[in-house]
Amino acid sequence: MKASILVLAGDGIGPEVTAEGTRVLRAVATKFGHTFTLTDGLLGGIAIDRTGTPIPAETLAMAHASDAVLLGAVGGPKWDDPSADVRPEQGLFAIRSALGLYANLRPVTVHPKLVAASPIRPEILKGVDLLVVRELIGGIYFGEKKREADWASDVCAYSGDEVRRVVRRACELARGRRKKLTSVDKANVLESSRLWRRVTDELVRKEYPDLQLEHVLVDACSMYLARRPASFDVIVTENMFGDILTDEASVLAGSMGLLPSASLGDGPRGLYEPIHGSAPDIAGRGIANPYATILSVAMLLRYSLGLEKEAAAVESAVSRAIDRGVLTADVSPPGALAATTIQAGQAVVEAL
Ligand code: NAD
């Protein structure tokens, strides 16, 4: 098949990890006989430096014209002034919103070889295979913001339709898995959560009676994720809760550098990125873990291009690279010689 993919490398380790993602995309194209046209675009701090805006109109136009977008990460100390009017993450929020990508899928599994990389006890990690579906373009990150000299507010608002579309997506995904849905909210305190819970209840009862639904408060969920993570199948939650819970869940896998994500809307076009940031503390050293980005490429093949066989081949190749012990510093055992970003990418291509 033919597909056009926009690559937004971004800042910090973004260019290092996306280089390995595109290496794998090219290898998939060769092995399976596809034609992928890869185009580079500007987003984040680098876009501010070159054009004065975190998301140039050209980037948005290219995104709309692409079948999928592969993103590295944006941000860094250079642009971190909280009082600045123009910030890298505005570009990220704008592209997610402009493409209508309301469902952010973040799968978490634990590779047997990496159990020791997690601070959580091995018996708790056994059988962990969960998927967080985070609402991505609503809630407190997108609500009205106000600031006075010594006062500030951020509005958290959801409409029933905004809740329904993301919960429906989570239900569809749960149907293809173990049929258990955990909806996470703070319904004991927040009105937006009470609406979320009522809408979710009604929707699941009416349209997905085959699913087992539970409601868990976000504070309890953060504790259960550390105590009994294997009990979760699909977790659906609002924007900020999902952001925080998935960073916590990355500890189960062993590193932020292992967790991919897909951001989807109603159509096949999606945006794929590792869940980590631009990691300024290790940027430019060639030691970042590219597996999260490569696993995001697998999600791109699956959800935007419908290439399930190719997606599974990439996931299996990452797993075999890990089996072989090709591990970057964030997950390699103490004293072992760690792989570089490029070596890890090459190991995946070899396994493919
Ligand atoms: P971070 O995710 O960049 O880094 C957190 C820690 O994890 C660091 O110690 C880092 O070295 C490590 N880490 C992250 N990715 C790694 C990888 N692939 N391999 C090895 N180690 C990895 O979070 P942060 O330090 O809080 O934020 C740094 C910058 O990134 C900030 O400017 C922030 O705004 C931005 N950020 C961007 C995104 C995004 O682009 N989606 C997400 C989160 C943070």
Coordinates of C-alpha atoms and ligand atoms in Angstrom, one line a residue:
M1 CA 0.0 0.0 0.0
K2 CA 0.9 3.7 -0.4
A3 CA 0.8 6.0 2.7
S4 CA 2.1 9.4 3.5
I5 CA 3.5 9.9 7.0
L6 CA 4.3 13.3 8.6
V7 CA 7.3 13.1 11.0
L8 CA 7.5 15.8 13.7
A9 CA 10.7 15.0 15.5
G10 CA 10.4 18.0 17.9
D11 CA 12.9 18.8 20.6
G12 CA 15.5 17.1 22.9
I13 CA 15.6 13.4 22.3
G14 CA 12.7 13.7 19.8
P15 CA 14.9 13.7 16.7
E16 CA 17.0 10.8 18.1
V17 CA 14.1 8.5 18.8
T18 CA 12.1 9.4 15.7
A19 CA 15.2 8.6 13.6
E20 CA 14.8 5.0 14.8
G21 CA 11.1 5.0 14.3
T22 CA 11.5 6.0 10.6
R23 CA 14.3 3.4 10.2
V24 CA 11.8 0.8 11.3
L25 CA 9.1 2.2 9.0
R26 CA 11.5 2.0 6.0
A27 CA 12.4 -1.6 6.9
V28 CA 8.7 -2.5 7.1
A29 CA 8.1 -0.9 3.7
T30 CA 11.0 -2.9 2.1
K31 CA 10.1 -6.2 3.8
F32 CA 6.3 -6.1 3.1
G33 CA 6.4 -4.2 -0.2
H34 CA 4.8 -0.9 0.8
T35 CA 5.5 2.7 -0.3
F36 CA 5.7 5.0 2.7
T37 CA 6.4 8.7 1.9
L38 CA 7.9 10.3 4.9
T39 CA 7.9 14.1 5.2
D40 CA 9.5 16.2 8.0
G41 CA 7.7 19.1 9.7
L42 CA 8.2 21.5 12.5
L43 CA 6.5 21.4 15.9
G44 CA 7.4 22.6 19.4
G45 CA 10.5 24.5 20.5
I46 CA 12.3 24.1 17.2
A47 CA 9.2 25.6 15.4
I48 CA 9.3 28.5 17.8
D49 CA 12.9 29.1 17.0
R50 CA 12.5 28.9 13.3
T51 CA 9.1 30.5 12.7
G52 CA 8.0 32.2 16.0
T53 CA 5.1 29.8 16.5
P54 CA 5.0 26.3 18.0
I55 CA 2.8 25.0 15.2
P56 CA 3.3 26.7 11.8
A57 CA 0.3 26.7 9.4
E58 CA 2.3 24.6 7.1
T59 CA 2.7 21.8 9.7
L60 CA -1.1 21.7 10.2
A61 CA -1.7 21.6 6.5
M62 CA 0.8 18.8 6.1
A63 CA -0.8 16.9 9.0
H64 CA -4.3 17.2 7.4
A65 CA -2.8 15.9 4.1
S66 CA -1.1 12.9 5.8
D67 CA -2.4 9.4 6.6
A68 CA -0.7 9.5 10.0
V69 CA 1.7 11.6 12.1
L70 CA 4.7 10.3 13.9
L71 CA 5.8 12.6 16.7
G72 CA 8.9 12.6 19.0
A73 CA 8.5 15.0 21.9
V74 CA 8.5 18.8 22.4
G75 CA 9.8 21.2 25.0
G76 CA 12.9 21.8 27.0
P77 CA 14.6 24.3 29.4
K78 CA 15.2 26.8 26.5
W79 CA 11.4 27.4 26.2
D80 CA 10.4 26.7 29.8
D81 CA 9.6 30.2 31.0
P82 CA 6.0 29.6 32.5
S83 CA 5.1 33.3 31.8
A84 CA 6.0 33.1 28.1
D85 CA 3.1 33.6 25.7
V86 CA 4.4 31.1 23.3
R87 CA 5.2 27.6 24.6
P88 CA 6.2 24.3 22.8
E89 CA 3.3 22.2 24.3
Q90 CA 0.8 24.7 22.7
G91 CA 1.8 23.1 19.4
L92 CA 1.1 19.7 20.7
F93 CA -2.4 20.6 22.1
A94 CA -3.2 22.4 18.9
I95 CA -2.4 19.5 16.5
R96 CA -4.3 17.0 18.7
S97 CA -7.3 19.3 18.8
A98 CA -7.1 20.4 15.1
L99 CA -7.1 16.7 14.0
G100 CA -9.9 15.9 16.4
L101 CA -7.9 13.2 18.2
Y102 CA -10.0 12.7 21.3
A103 CA -8.9 9.2 22.3
N104 CA -5.3 8.6 23.5
L105 CA -4.5 4.9 23.7
R106 CA -1.6 4.0 26.0
P107 CA -1.0 0.2 26.4
V108 CA 1.2 -1.0 29.3
T109 CA 2.7 -4.5 29.3
V110 CA 5.7 -5.9 31.1
H111 CA 8.4 -7.7 29.2
P112 CA 9.6 -10.7 31.3
K113 CA 13.2 -9.7 30.7
L114 CA 12.5 -6.2 32.2
V115 CA 10.8 -7.2 35.4
A116 CA 14.0 -6.2 37.3
A117 CA 14.0 -2.8 35.7
S118 CA 10.8 -1.9 37.7
P119 CA 10.9 -1.1 41.4
I120 CA 7.6 -3.0 41.8
R121 CA 7.9 -6.6 43.1
P122 CA 7.9 -9.3 40.4
E123 CA 4.8 -11.1 41.7
I124 CA 2.8 -7.9 41.4
L125 CA 3.9 -7.4 37.8
K126 CA 2.9 -10.9 36.7
G127 CA 0.2 -10.8 34.0
V128 CA 0.1 -7.0 33.6
D129 CA -1.5 -6.1 30.3
L130 CA -3.6 -3.0 30.5
L131 CA -4.7 -0.2 28.1
V132 CA -5.4 3.3 29.3
V133 CA -7.7 5.3 27.1
R134 CA -7.3 8.9 28.0
E135 CA -9.6 11.7 26.8
L136 CA -7.2 14.0 24.9
I137 CA -8.9 17.3 23.8
G138 CA -11.2 18.3 26.6
G139 CA -11.2 18.8 30.3
I140 CA -9.0 21.1 32.4
Y141 CA -6.2 21.3 29.8
F142 CA -8.5 22.9 27.3
G143 CA -11.0 24.8 29.6
E144 CA -11.0 28.5 30.1
K145 CA -7.9 29.8 31.8
K146 CA -7.8 33.0 33.9
R147 CA -4.9 34.7 35.7
E148 CA -4.7 37.8 37.9
A149 CA -1.8 39.0 40.1
D150 CA -2.5 36.6 42.9
W151 CA -5.3 34.4 41.7
A152 CA -5.7 31.9 38.8
S153 CA -8.3 29.4 37.6
D154 CA -8.6 26.5 35.0
V155 CA -12.0 25.3 34.1
C156 CA -12.6 21.5 33.7
A157 CA -15.6 21.0 31.5
Y158 CA -17.0 18.0 29.6
S159 CA -20.2 17.6 27.5
G160 CA -22.0 14.3 27.4
D161 CA -21.0 13.8 23.8
E162 CA -17.3 14.3 24.6
V163 CA -17.6 11.6 27.2
R164 CA -19.6 9.3 25.0
R165 CA -17.2 9.3 22.1
V166 CA -14.1 8.4 24.1
V167 CA -16.0 5.8 26.3
R168 CA -17.4 4.2 23.2
R169 CA -13.9 3.9 21.7
A170 CA -12.7 2.3 25.0
C171 CA -15.6 -0.1 25.0
E172 CA -14.8 -1.2 21.4
L173 CA -11.2 -1.9 22.5
A174 CA -12.4 -3.7 25.6
R175 CA -14.5 -6.0 23.4
G176 CA -11.4 -7.1 21.6
R177 CA -9.6 -7.8 24.9
R178 CA -10.7 -9.2 28.2
K179 CA -14.1 -7.3 28.3
K180 CA -13.4 -5.4 31.5
L181 CA -13.8 -1.6 31.6
T182 CA -12.6 0.6 34.5
S183 CA -13.9 4.1 34.4
V184 CA -11.8 6.5 36.5
D185 CA -13.2 9.7 37.9
K186 CA -13.5 11.9 41.0
A187 CA -17.3 11.7 41.2
N188 CA -17.3 12.2 45.0
V189 CA -16.0 15.8 44.5
L190 CA -16.3 17.0 40.8
E191 CA -19.5 17.8 38.8
S192 CA -17.6 17.0 35.6
S193 CA -16.9 13.5 37.0
R194 CA -20.5 13.0 38.1
L195 CA -21.6 13.6 34.5
W196 CA -18.8 11.3 33.3
R197 CA -20.0 8.5 35.5
R198 CA -23.7 8.8 34.7
V199 CA -23.0 9.0 30.9
T200 CA -20.6 6.0 31.1
D201 CA -23.1 4.0 33.1
E202 CA -25.9 4.6 30.6
L203 CA -23.8 4.0 27.5
V204 CA -22.3 0.7 28.7
R205 CA -25.6 -0.6 30.0
K206 CA -27.3 0.2 26.7
E207 CA -24.7 -0.5 24.0
Y208 CA -22.1 -2.8 25.7
P209 CA -24.0 -5.0 28.2
D210 CA -21.4 -7.7 27.5
L211 CA -18.7 -5.7 29.2
Q212 CA -17.9 -5.7 32.9
L213 CA -17.9 -2.1 34.1
E214 CA -16.4 -0.7 37.3
H215 CA -16.0 2.9 38.5
V216 CA -12.9 3.7 40.5
L217 CA -12.0 7.1 42.1
V218 CA -8.7 8.4 40.7
D219 CA -6.9 8.5 44.0
A220 CA -7.8 4.9 44.7
C221 CA -6.8 3.9 41.1
S222 CA -3.4 5.4 41.5
M223 CA -2.9 3.1 44.5
Y224 CA -4.4 0.0 42.8
L225 CA -2.0 0.5 39.8
A226 CA 0.9 -0.1 42.2
R227 CA -0.8 -2.8 44.3
R228 CA -2.7 -4.9 41.8
P229 CA -2.0 -3.7 38.2
A230 CA -2.8 -7.1 36.6
S231 CA -6.5 -6.7 37.6
F232 CA -7.0 -3.9 35.0
D233 CA -7.9 -4.5 31.4
V234 CA -9.1 -1.2 29.8
I235 CA -9.1 2.0 31.9
V236 CA -10.9 5.0 30.5
T237 CA -10.5 8.4 32.0
E238 CA -10.4 12.2 31.5
N239 CA -7.5 14.1 30.2
M240 CA -5.5 15.1 33.3
F241 CA -6.2 11.9 35.3
G242 CA -5.0 9.9 32.2
D243 CA -1.9 12.0 31.9
I244 CA -0.9 11.4 35.5
L245 CA -1.9 7.7 35.8
T246 CA 0.0 6.7 32.6
D247 CA 3.3 8.2 33.9
E248 CA 2.7 6.1 37.1
A249 CA 1.9 3.0 34.9
S250 CA 5.2 3.4 33.0
V251 CA 6.9 2.4 36.2
L252 CA 5.4 -1.1 35.8
A253 CA 7.0 -1.5 32.4
G254 CA 10.4 -0.3 33.7
S255 CA 10.8 3.0 31.9
M256 CA 9.0 5.8 30.2
G257 CA 11.1 4.9 27.2
L258 CA 9.0 1.8 26.6
L259 CA 5.5 3.1 26.5
P260 CA 3.9 4.0 23.1
S261 CA 0.7 5.9 22.4
A262 CA -1.8 6.4 19.6
S263 CA -4.1 9.4 19.4
L264 CA -7.2 8.7 17.4
G265 CA -10.4 10.5 16.3
D266 CA -13.3 9.3 14.2
G267 CA -11.4 8.5 11.0
P268 CA -8.2 6.5 10.4
R269 CA -5.8 9.4 10.6
G270 CA -3.9 9.4 13.9
L271 CA -0.9 10.8 15.7
Y272 CA 1.6 8.4 17.3
E273 CA 4.2 9.3 19.9
P274 CA 6.0 7.9 22.9
I275 CA 4.4 8.9 26.2
H276 CA 7.7 10.4 27.4
G277 CA 8.9 14.0 27.0
S278 CA 12.0 15.5 25.4
A279 CA 14.2 14.3 28.3
P280 CA 16.6 17.3 28.2
D281 CA 18.8 15.6 30.8
I282 CA 19.9 12.9 28.3
A283 CA 19.3 14.7 24.9
G284 CA 22.1 14.8 22.4
R285 CA 24.0 11.8 23.9
G286 CA 22.5 9.0 21.8
I287 CA 21.4 7.0 24.8
A288 CA 17.6 7.5 24.8
N289 CA 15.4 4.4 24.5
P290 CA 13.8 4.3 21.1
Y291 CA 11.5 1.4 21.8
A292 CA 8.5 3.5 22.9
T293 CA 8.7 5.4 19.5
I294 CA 9.1 2.1 17.6
L295 CA 6.1 0.6 19.4
S296 CA 4.2 3.8 18.5
V297 CA 5.1 3.0 14.8
A298 CA 3.5 -0.4 15.3
M299 CA 0.3 1.3 16.5
L300 CA 0.5 3.6 13.5
L301 CA 0.6 0.6 11.2
R302 CA -2.3 -1.0 13.0
Y303 CA -4.7 1.9 13.6
S304 CA -4.1 4.3 10.7
L305 CA -2.9 2.0 7.9
G306 CA -4.8 -1.2 8.9
L307 CA -1.6 -3.2 8.6
E308 CA -2.1 -5.7 11.5
K309 CA 0.5 -8.2 10.3
E310 CA 3.2 -5.5 10.0
A311 CA 2.3 -4.0 13.4
A312 CA 2.6 -7.4 15.1
A313 CA 5.9 -8.0 13.3
V314 CA 7.3 -4.7 14.7
E315 CA 6.1 -5.5 18.2
S316 CA 7.6 -9.0 18.1
A317 CA 10.9 -7.5 16.7
V318 CA 11.1 -5.1 19.7
S319 CA 10.3 -8.0 22.0
R320 CA 13.1 -10.1 20.5
A321 CA 15.6 -7.2 20.6
I322 CA 14.8 -7.0 24.4
D323 CA 15.1 -10.8 24.7
R324 CA 18.6 -10.5 23.1
G325 CA 19.5 -8.0 25.9
V326 CA 19.8 -5.0 23.6
L327 CA 18.9 -2.5 26.3
T328 CA 19.5 1.2 26.6
A329 CA 20.8 2.7 29.9
D330 CA 17.3 3.4 31.3
V331 CA 16.5 -0.4 31.5
S332 CA 19.9 -2.2 31.4
P333 CA 21.0 -4.0 34.6
P334 CA 23.6 -2.2 36.7
G335 CA 27.1 -2.8 35.5
A336 CA 26.0 -4.1 32.0
L337 CA 27.1 -2.3 28.9
A338 CA 24.1 -0.4 27.7
A339 CA 23.1 -0.1 24.0
T340 CA 22.9 3.2 22.2
T341 CA 19.7 4.5 20.7
I342 CA 21.0 3.6 17.2
Q343 CA 22.0 0.1 18.3
A344 CA 18.5 -0.5 19.7
G345 CA 16.9 0.7 16.5
Q346 CA 19.2 -1.5 14.4
A347 CA 18.5 -4.6 16.6
V348 CA 14.8 -4.1 15.9
V349 CA 15.4 -3.9 12.1
E350 CA 17.6 -7.1 12.3
A351 CA 14.9 -8.9 14.2
L352 CA 12.4 -7.8 11.6
Ligands
NAD1 P1 10.5 13.4 30.3 O1 9.6 12.4 30.0 O2 11.2 14.2 29.2 O3 11.7 12.8 31.2 C1 11.4 12.2 32.5 C2 12.6 11.2 32.9 O4 12.5 10.1 32.0 C3 14.0 11.8 32.6 O5 14.9 11.4 33.6 C4 14.4 11.3 31.2 O6 15.7 11.2 31.0 C5 13.7 9.9 31.3 N1 13.3 9.5 29.9 C6 12.2 10.0 29.2 N2 12.2 9.4 28.0 C7 13.2 8.5 27.9 C8 13.7 7.6 26.9 N3 13.2 7.5 25.7 N4 14.9 6.9 27.2 C9 15.5 7.0 28.4 N5 15.0 7.8 29.4 C10 13.9 8.6 29.2 O7 9.7 14.4 31.3 P2 10.2 15.8 32.0 O8 11.7 15.7 32.3 O9 9.2 16.1 33.0 O10 10.0 16.9 30.8 C11 11.1 17.3 29.9 C12 10.4 18.2 28.9 O11 9.6 17.4 28.0 C13 9.6 19.4 29.4 O12 9.9 20.5 28.6 C14 8.2 18.9 29.2 O13 7.3 20.0 29.0 C15 8.3 18.1 28.0 N6 7.3 17.0 27.8 C16 6.8 16.8 26.5 C17 5.9 15.8 26.3 C18 5.5 15.6 24.9 O14 6.1 16.1 24.0 N7 4.5 14.8 24.6 C19 5.5 15.0 27.3 C20 6.0 15.2 28.6 C21 6.9 16.3 28.9

